[in-house]
Amino acid sequence: MKVTRPMLAAAAAVAALVLAGCGTAADPKAAVPATATGSLEHLAAEVKCTPDMQTDADEIRQAVCKVAAGKFILATFATDRGQREWINTAKDYGGHYLVGRKWVAVGENSTVAALRSTLGGDIEQGTDHGAHTGH
């Protein structure tokens, strides 16, 4: 199955629905472990969540997870390119992204920061549509 732009947009829209609020910035001095790798189930187990699968395709696997820090979307990808295309499309919807090799966790800033303390990775910020001024 080939991942198409509409599929990416749909996945991004689902991720956007999980997001609520802006949260606060993570402590940049906090120690960040090496970035985790593995299957969606392995990553979910690392943060002690039982994934609720939403998409299970060859190119992308996506689930909703709930942990003490909050609810988030966890997605794994077959290729680095597929991951980057998904993130670039999803970022148009705003949000906070914890990015590892072939995986991403999407949620509130505080949730993503908490996940980073276990999974490592890099935090990326989506487009802030609230910053736009009148047109």
CSV table of C-alpha atoms in Angstrom, one decimal, residues 6-127:
chain,number,residue,atom,x,y,z
A,6,PRO,CA,-4.6,12.4,1.4
A,7,MET,CA,-3.6,9.6,3.8
A,8,LEU,CA,-0.9,11.8,5.2
A,9,ALA,CA,-3.4,14.6,5.7
A,10,ALA,CA,-5.8,12.3,7.4
A,11,ALA,CA,-3.2,11.0,9.7
A,12,ALA,CA,-2.1,14.6,10.5
A,13,ALA,CA,-5.7,15.5,11.2
A,14,VAL,CA,-6.1,12.7,13.7
A,15,ALA,CA,-2.9,13.8,15.4
A,16,ALA,CA,-4.2,17.3,15.5
A,17,LEU,CA,-7.3,16.1,17.3
A,18,VAL,CA,-5.2,14.8,20.1
A,19,LEU,CA,-3.6,18.1,20.7
A,20,ALA,CA,-5.1,20.6,23.2
A,21,GLY,CA,-3.4,23.6,24.7
A,22,CYS,CA,0.2,24.9,24.4
A,23,GLY,CA,1.9,23.8,27.6
A,24,THR,CA,5.3,25.1,28.7
A,25,ALA,CA,8.8,24.6,27.3
A,26,ALA,CA,10.8,21.6,28.5
A,27,ASP,CA,13.8,22.2,30.7
A,28,PRO,CA,16.7,22.3,28.2
A,29,LYS,CA,19.2,21.2,30.9
A,30,ALA,CA,17.3,18.0,31.5
A,31,ALA,CA,19.3,14.9,30.6
A,32,VAL,CA,18.1,13.2,27.4
A,33,PRO,CA,18.7,9.5,26.9
A,34,ALA,CA,19.8,8.0,23.6
A,35,THR,CA,17.0,7.9,21.2
A,36,ALA,CA,14.9,4.7,21.4
A,37,THR,CA,14.3,2.5,18.4
A,38,GLY,CA,12.0,-0.4,17.7
A,39,SER,CA,8.5,-1.3,16.8
A,40,LEU,CA,5.4,0.7,17.9
A,41,GLU,CA,4.7,-1.9,20.5
A,42,HIS,CA,8.3,-1.7,21.8
A,43,LEU,CA,8.2,2.1,22.0
A,44,ALA,CA,4.8,2.0,23.8
A,45,ALA,CA,6.1,-0.5,26.3
A,46,GLU,CA,9.1,1.8,27.0
A,47,VAL,CA,6.7,4.5,28.2
A,48,LYS,CA,4.3,2.0,29.8
A,49,CYS,CA,1.3,2.5,27.5
A,50,THR,CA,-1.0,0.0,25.8
A,51,PRO,CA,-1.4,1.3,22.2
A,52,ASP,CA,-4.9,1.7,20.8
A,53,MET,CA,-4.1,1.0,17.1
A,54,GLN,CA,-5.6,3.4,14.6
A,55,THR,CA,-3.6,2.6,11.5
A,56,ASP,CA,-1.8,-0.6,10.7
A,57,ALA,CA,-0.4,-0.3,7.2
A,58,ASP,CA,3.0,-1.3,5.7
A,59,GLU,CA,4.2,2.3,5.5
A,60,ILE,CA,2.8,3.7,8.8
A,61,ARG,CA,1.5,2.3,12.0
A,62,GLN,CA,-0.3,4.7,14.3
A,63,ALA,CA,-1.8,4.4,17.8
A,64,VAL,CA,-3.3,6.5,20.5
A,65,CYS,CA,-1.5,6.1,23.9
A,66,LYS,CA,-2.3,7.4,27.3
A,67,VAL,CA,0.2,7.8,30.1
A,68,ALA,CA,0.3,9.8,33.3
A,69,ALA,CA,1.8,12.8,31.4
A,70,GLY,CA,-1.2,12.8,29.0
A,71,LYS,CA,-2.6,11.4,25.7
A,72,PHE,CA,-0.5,11.3,22.6
A,73,ILE,CA,-0.3,9.8,19.1
A,74,LEU,CA,2.6,7.3,18.5
A,75,ALA,CA,3.4,6.5,14.9
A,76,THR,CA,6.1,4.4,13.3
A,77,PHE,CA,7.2,4.5,9.7
A,78,ALA,CA,8.7,2.1,7.2
A,79,THR,CA,11.1,4.7,5.8
A,80,ASP,CA,12.8,7.9,6.9
A,81,ARG,CA,11.3,9.7,3.9
A,82,GLY,CA,7.8,8.6,4.8
A,83,GLN,CA,8.3,9.8,8.3
A,84,ARG,CA,9.6,13.2,7.2
A,85,GLU,CA,6.7,13.7,4.7
A,86,TRP,CA,4.2,12.8,7.4
A,87,ILE,CA,5.8,15.2,9.9
A,88,ASN,CA,6.0,18.1,7.4
A,89,THR,CA,2.3,17.7,6.6
A,90,ALA,CA,1.3,17.2,10.2
A,91,LYS,CA,3.2,20.3,11.3
A,92,ASP,CA,0.7,22.5,9.3
A,93,TYR,CA,-1.8,21.5,12.0
A,94,GLY,CA,0.4,22.8,14.8
A,95,GLY,CA,1.4,20.7,17.8
A,96,HIS,CA,4.4,19.3,19.5
A,97,TYR,CA,6.4,16.4,18.0
A,98,LEU,CA,9.0,14.1,19.6
A,99,VAL,CA,11.0,12.6,16.7
A,100,GLY,CA,13.1,9.5,16.7
A,101,ARG,CA,14.4,7.4,13.8
A,102,LYS,CA,11.3,6.2,12.0
A,103,TRP,CA,8.9,7.1,14.8
A,104,VAL,CA,7.1,10.2,16.2
A,105,ALA,CA,5.0,11.0,19.2
A,106,VAL,CA,2.6,13.9,19.0
A,107,GLY,CA,0.9,15.5,21.9
A,108,GLU,CA,0.9,18.5,24.3
A,109,ASN,CA,4.3,20.1,24.9
A,110,SER,CA,4.4,18.8,28.5
A,111,THR,CA,3.5,15.3,27.4
A,112,VAL,CA,6.2,15.3,24.6
A,113,ALA,CA,8.7,16.6,27.1
A,114,ALA,CA,7.9,13.8,29.6
A,115,LEU,CA,8.2,11.2,26.9
A,116,ARG,CA,11.5,12.5,25.8
A,117,SER,CA,13.0,11.7,29.3
A,118,THR,CA,12.4,8.0,28.4
A,119,LEU,CA,12.5,7.8,24.6
A,120,GLY,CA,15.1,10.5,23.8
A,121,GLY,CA,14.6,12.1,20.4
A,122,ASP,CA,14.3,15.7,19.2
A,123,ILE,CA,11.4,18.0,19.8
A,124,GLU,CA,9.9,19.8,16.8
A,125,GLN,CA,7.2,22.4,16.9
A,126,GLY,CA,4.3,22.7,14.5
A,127,THR,CA,3.0,25.9,12.9
